[in-house]
PDB file of C-alpha atoms in Angstrom:
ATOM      1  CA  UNK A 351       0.000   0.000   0.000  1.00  0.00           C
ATOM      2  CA  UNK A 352       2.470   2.707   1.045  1.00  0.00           C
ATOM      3  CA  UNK A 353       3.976   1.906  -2.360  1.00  0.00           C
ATOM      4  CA  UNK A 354       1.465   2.514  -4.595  1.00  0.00           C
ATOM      5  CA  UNK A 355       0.953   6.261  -2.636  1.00  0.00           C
ATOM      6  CA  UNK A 356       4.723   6.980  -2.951  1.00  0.00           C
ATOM      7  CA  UNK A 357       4.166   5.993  -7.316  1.00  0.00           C
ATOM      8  CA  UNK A 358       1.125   8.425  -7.150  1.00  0.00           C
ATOM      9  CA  UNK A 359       2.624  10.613  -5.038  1.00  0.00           C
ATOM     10  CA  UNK A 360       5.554  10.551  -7.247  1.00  0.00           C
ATOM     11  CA  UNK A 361       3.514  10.653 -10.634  1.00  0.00           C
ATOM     12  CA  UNK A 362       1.748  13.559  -9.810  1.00  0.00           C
ATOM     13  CA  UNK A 363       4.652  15.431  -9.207  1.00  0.00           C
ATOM     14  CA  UNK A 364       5.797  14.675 -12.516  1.00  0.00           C
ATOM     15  CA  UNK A 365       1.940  15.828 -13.893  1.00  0.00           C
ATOM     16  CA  UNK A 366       2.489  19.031 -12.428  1.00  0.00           C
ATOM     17  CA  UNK A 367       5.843  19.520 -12.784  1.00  0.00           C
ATOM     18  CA  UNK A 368       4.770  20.867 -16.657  1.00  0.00           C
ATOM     19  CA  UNK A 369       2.205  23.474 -14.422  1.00  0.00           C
ATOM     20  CA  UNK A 370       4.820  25.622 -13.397  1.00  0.00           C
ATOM     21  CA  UNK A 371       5.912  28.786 -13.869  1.00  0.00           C
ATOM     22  CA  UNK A 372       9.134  30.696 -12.070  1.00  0.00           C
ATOM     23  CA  UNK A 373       9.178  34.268 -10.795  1.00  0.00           C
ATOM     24  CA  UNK A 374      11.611  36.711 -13.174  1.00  0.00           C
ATOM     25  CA  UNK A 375      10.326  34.514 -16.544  1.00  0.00           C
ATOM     26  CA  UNK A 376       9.442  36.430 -19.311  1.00  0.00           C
ATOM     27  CA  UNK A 377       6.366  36.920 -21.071  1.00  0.00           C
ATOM     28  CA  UNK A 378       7.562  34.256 -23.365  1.00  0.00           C
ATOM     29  CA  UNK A 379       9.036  31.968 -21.447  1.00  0.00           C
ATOM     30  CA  UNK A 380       5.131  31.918 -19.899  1.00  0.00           C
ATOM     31  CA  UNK A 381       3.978  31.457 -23.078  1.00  0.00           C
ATOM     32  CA  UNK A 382       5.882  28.608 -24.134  1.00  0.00           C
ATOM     33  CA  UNK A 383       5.003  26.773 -21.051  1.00  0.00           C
ATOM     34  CA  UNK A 384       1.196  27.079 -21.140  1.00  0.00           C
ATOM     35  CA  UNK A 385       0.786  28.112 -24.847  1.00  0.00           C
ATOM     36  CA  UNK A 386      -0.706  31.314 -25.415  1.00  0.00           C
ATOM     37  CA  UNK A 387      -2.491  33.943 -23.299  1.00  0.00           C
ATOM     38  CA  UNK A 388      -6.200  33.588 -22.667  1.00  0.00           C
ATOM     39  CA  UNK A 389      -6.978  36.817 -21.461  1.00  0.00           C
ATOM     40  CA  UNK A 390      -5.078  40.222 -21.163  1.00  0.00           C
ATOM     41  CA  UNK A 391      -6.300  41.808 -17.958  1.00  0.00           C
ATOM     42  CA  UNK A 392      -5.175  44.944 -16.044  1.00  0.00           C
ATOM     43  CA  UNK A 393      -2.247  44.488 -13.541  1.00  0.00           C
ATOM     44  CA  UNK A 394      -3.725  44.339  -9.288  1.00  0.00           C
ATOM     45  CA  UNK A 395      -0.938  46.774  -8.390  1.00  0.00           C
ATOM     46  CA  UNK A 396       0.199  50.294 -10.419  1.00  0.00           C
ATOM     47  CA  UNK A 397       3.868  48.743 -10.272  1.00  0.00           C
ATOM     48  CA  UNK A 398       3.354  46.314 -12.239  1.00  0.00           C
ATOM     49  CA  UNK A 399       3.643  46.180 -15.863  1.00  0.00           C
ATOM     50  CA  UNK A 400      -0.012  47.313 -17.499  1.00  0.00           C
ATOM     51  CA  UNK A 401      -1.261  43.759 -18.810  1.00  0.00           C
ATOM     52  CA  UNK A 402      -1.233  40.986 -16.741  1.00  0.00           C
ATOM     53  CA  UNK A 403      -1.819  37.744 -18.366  1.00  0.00           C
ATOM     54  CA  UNK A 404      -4.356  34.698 -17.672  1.00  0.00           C
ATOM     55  CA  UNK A 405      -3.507  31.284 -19.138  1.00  0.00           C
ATOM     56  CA  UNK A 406      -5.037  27.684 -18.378  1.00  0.00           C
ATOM     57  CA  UNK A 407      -3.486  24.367 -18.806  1.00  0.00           C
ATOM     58  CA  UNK A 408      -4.728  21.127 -17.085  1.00  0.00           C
ATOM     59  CA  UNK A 409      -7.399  22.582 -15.409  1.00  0.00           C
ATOM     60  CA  UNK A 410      -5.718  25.591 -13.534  1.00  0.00           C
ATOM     61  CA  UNK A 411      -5.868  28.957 -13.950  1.00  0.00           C
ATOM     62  CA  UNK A 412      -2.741  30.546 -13.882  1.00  0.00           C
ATOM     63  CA  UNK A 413      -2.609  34.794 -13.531  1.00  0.00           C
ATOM     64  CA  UNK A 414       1.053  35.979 -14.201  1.00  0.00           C
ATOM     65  CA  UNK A 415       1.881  40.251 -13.352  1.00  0.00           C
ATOM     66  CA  UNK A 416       4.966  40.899 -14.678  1.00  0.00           C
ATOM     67  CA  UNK A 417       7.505  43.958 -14.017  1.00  0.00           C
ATOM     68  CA  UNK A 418       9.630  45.088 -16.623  1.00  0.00           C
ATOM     69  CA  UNK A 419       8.760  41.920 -18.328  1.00  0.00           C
ATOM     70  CA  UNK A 420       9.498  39.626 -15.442  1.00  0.00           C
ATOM     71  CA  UNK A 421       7.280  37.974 -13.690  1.00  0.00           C
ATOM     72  CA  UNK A 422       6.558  39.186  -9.838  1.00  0.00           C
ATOM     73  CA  UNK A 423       3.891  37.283  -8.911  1.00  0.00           C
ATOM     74  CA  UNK A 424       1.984  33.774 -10.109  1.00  0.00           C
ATOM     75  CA  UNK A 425      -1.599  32.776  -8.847  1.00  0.00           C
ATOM     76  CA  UNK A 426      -2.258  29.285  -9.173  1.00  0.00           C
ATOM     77  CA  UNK A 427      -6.293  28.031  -9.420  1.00  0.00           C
ATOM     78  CA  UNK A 428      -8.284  25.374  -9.528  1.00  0.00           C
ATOM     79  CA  UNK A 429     -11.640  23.818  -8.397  1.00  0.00           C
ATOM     80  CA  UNK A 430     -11.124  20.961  -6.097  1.00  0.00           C
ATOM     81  CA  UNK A 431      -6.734  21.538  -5.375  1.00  0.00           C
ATOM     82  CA  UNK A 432      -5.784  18.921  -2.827  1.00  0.00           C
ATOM     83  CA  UNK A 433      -3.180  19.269  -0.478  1.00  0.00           C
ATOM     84  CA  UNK A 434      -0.622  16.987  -2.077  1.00  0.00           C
ATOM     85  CA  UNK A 435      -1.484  19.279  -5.473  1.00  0.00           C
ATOM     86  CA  UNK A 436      -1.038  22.417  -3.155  1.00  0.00           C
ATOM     87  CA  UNK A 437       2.687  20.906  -1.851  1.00  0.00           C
ATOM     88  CA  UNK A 438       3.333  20.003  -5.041  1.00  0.00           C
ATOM     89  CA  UNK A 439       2.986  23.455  -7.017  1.00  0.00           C
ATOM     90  CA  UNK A 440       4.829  24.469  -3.926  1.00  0.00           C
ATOM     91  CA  UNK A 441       7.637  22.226  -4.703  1.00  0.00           C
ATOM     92  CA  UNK A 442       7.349  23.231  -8.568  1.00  0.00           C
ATOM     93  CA  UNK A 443       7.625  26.698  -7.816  1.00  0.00           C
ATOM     94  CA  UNK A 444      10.565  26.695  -5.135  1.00  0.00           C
ATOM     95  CA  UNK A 445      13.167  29.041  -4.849  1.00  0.00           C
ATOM     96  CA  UNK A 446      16.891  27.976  -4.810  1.00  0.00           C
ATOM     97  CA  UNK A 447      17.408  28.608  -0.932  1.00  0.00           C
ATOM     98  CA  UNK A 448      14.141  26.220  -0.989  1.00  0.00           C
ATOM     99  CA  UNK A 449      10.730  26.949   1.025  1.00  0.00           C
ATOM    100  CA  UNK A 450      10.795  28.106   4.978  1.00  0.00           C
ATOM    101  CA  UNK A 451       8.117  26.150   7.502  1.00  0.00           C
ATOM    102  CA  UNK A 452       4.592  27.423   6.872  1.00  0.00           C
ATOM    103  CA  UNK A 453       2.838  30.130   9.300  1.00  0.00           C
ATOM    104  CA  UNK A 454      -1.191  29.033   9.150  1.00  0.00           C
ATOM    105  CA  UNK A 455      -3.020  32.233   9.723  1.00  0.00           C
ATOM    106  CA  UNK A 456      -6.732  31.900   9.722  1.00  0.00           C
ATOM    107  CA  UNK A 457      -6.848  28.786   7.415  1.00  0.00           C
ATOM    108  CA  UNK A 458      -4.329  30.692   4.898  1.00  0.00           C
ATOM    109  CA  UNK A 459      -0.630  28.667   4.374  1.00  0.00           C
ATOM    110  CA  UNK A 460       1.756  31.284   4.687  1.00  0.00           C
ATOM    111  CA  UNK A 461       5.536  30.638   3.470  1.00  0.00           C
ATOM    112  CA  UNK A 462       8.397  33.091   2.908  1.00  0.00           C
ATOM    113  CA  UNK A 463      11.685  31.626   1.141  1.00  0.00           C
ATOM    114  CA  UNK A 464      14.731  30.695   3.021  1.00  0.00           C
ATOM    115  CA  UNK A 465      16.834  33.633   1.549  1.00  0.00           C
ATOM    116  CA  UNK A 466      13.528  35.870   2.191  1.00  0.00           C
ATOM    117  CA  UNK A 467      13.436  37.292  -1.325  1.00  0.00           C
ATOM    118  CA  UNK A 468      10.072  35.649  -2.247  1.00  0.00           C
ATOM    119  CA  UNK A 469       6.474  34.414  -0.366  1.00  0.00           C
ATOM    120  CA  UNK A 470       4.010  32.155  -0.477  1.00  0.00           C
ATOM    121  CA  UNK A 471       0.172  32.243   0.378  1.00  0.00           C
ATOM    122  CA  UNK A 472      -2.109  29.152   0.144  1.00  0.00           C
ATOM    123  CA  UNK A 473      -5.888  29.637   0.469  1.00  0.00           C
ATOM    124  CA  UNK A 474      -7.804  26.547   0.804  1.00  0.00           C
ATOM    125  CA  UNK A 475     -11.606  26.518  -0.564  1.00  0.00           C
ATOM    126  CA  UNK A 476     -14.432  27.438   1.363  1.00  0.00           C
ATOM    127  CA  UNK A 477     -16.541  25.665  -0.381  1.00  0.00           C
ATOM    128  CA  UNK A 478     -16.903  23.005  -3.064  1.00  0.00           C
ATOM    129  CA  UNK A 479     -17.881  25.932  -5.774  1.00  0.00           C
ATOM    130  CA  UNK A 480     -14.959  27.714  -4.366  1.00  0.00           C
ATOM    131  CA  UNK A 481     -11.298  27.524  -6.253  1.00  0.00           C
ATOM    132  CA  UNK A 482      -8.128  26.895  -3.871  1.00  0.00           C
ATOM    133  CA  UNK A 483      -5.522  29.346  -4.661  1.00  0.00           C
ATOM    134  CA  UNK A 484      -1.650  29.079  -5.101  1.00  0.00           C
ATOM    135  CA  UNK A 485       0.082  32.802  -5.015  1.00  0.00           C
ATOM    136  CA  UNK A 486       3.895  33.111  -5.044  1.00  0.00           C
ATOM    137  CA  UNK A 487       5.355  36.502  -5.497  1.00  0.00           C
ATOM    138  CA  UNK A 488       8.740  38.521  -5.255  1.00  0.00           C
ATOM    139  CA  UNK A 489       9.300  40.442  -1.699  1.00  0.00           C
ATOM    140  CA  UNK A 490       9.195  43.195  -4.164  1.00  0.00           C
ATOM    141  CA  UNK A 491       5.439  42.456  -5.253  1.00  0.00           C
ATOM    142  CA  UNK A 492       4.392  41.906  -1.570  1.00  0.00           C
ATOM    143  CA  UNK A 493       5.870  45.032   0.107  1.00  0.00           C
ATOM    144  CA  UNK A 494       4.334  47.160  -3.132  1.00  0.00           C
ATOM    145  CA  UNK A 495       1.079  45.359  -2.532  1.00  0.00           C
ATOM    146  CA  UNK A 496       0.961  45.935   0.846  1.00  0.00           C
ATOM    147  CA  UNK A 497       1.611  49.946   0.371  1.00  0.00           C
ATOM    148  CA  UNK A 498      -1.440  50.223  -2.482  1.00  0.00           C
ATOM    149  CA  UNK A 499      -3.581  48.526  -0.036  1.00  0.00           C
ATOM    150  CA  UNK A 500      -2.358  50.992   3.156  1.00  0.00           C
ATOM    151  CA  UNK A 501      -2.344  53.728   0.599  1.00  0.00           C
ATOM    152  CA  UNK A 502      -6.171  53.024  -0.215  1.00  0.00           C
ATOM    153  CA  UNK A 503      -7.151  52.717   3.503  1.00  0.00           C
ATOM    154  CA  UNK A 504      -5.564  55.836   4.786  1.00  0.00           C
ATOM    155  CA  UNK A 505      -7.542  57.378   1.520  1.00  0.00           C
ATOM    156  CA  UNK A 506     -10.427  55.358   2.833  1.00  0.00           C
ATOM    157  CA  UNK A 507     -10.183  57.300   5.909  1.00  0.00           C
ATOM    158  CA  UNK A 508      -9.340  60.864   5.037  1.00  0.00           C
ATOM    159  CA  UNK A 509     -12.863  61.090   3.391  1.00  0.00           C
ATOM    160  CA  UNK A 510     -14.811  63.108   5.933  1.00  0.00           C
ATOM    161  CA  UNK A 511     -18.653  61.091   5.530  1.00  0.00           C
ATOM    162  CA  UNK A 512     -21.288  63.695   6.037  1.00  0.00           C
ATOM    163  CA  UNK A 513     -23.561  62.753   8.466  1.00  0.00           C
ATOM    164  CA  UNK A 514     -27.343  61.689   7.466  1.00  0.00           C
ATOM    165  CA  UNK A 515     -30.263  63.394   8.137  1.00  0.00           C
ATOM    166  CA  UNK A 516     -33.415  61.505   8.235  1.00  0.00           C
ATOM    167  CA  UNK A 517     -35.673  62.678   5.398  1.00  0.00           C
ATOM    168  CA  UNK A 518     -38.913  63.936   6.485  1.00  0.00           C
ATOM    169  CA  UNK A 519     -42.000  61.489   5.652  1.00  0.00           C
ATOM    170  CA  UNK A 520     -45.003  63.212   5.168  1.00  0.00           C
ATOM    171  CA  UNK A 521     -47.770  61.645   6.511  1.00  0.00           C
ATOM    172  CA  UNK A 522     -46.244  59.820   9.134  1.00  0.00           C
TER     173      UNK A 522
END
């Protein structure tokens, strides 16, 4: 029994070995791997290059942003990811210093790299209709991400809310 898990095991990680993609490839270099882009969408993050690029191949979703043509962050997806297909995109995706030991924050797999120059964030589904997600990104991508999103909530803030006054109803 346990060898027939270590083959599939095993197997699978040469299945998704081919649904990879490395941070700092190029545009092309995506390309080649997952053939050609499915959709041109606008980057999450003004720092990023303009286009960010959505391509499928065996059933996942993968959403490249690219900076100066490189590629800063990945975003694996797919309806019903497992674990062992979580570990294993993981593995796919590794840096050369190799993966540190995960941080769970509410449900959320959290991983930085051993030399700390890129991170990690699994999200399990919530529900069966609900994709499991795969992110890896540069330091770079996560520290500009991080200052849009403060950037948006101190803007959030500094907009003084007038405050309501009941409209009149006549007749009541």
């Amino acid at each position: 029994m346990t060898h027939k898990i270590l083959l599939w095991v095993l197997g699978f990680t040469f299945l998704t070995g081919s649904i990879q993609a490395r941070i700092g490839e190029t545009v092309e270099e995506c390309v080649a791997r997952y053939g050609a882009t499915v959709e041109k969408r606008p980057a999450k993050i003004s720092q990023s290059d303009p286009d960010a690029h959505l391509f499928s191949k065996k059933g996942v979703s993968v959403w490249v942003e690219f900076r100066q043509g490189k590629a800063w962050k990945i975003a694996f997806r797919k309806l019903d990811m497992t674990e062992i297909e979580h570990d294993a995109l993981l593995r796919a995706n590794m840096p050369t210093a190799g993966w540190g030991a995960a941080l769970d924050i509410n449900g959320k797999s959290c991983r930085r790299s051993l030399d700390g120059k890129w991170v990690a964030l699994t999200t399990p589904a919530g529900s069966a209709r609900e994709p499991s997600l795969v992110e890896i990104a540069s330091r770079d991508y996560a520290e500009a991400s991080y200052t849009a999103h403060e950037l948006k909530v101190i803007e959030a803030k500094s907009e003084q809310k007038k405050p309501s006054v009941p409209k009149v109803l006549d007749g009541f």
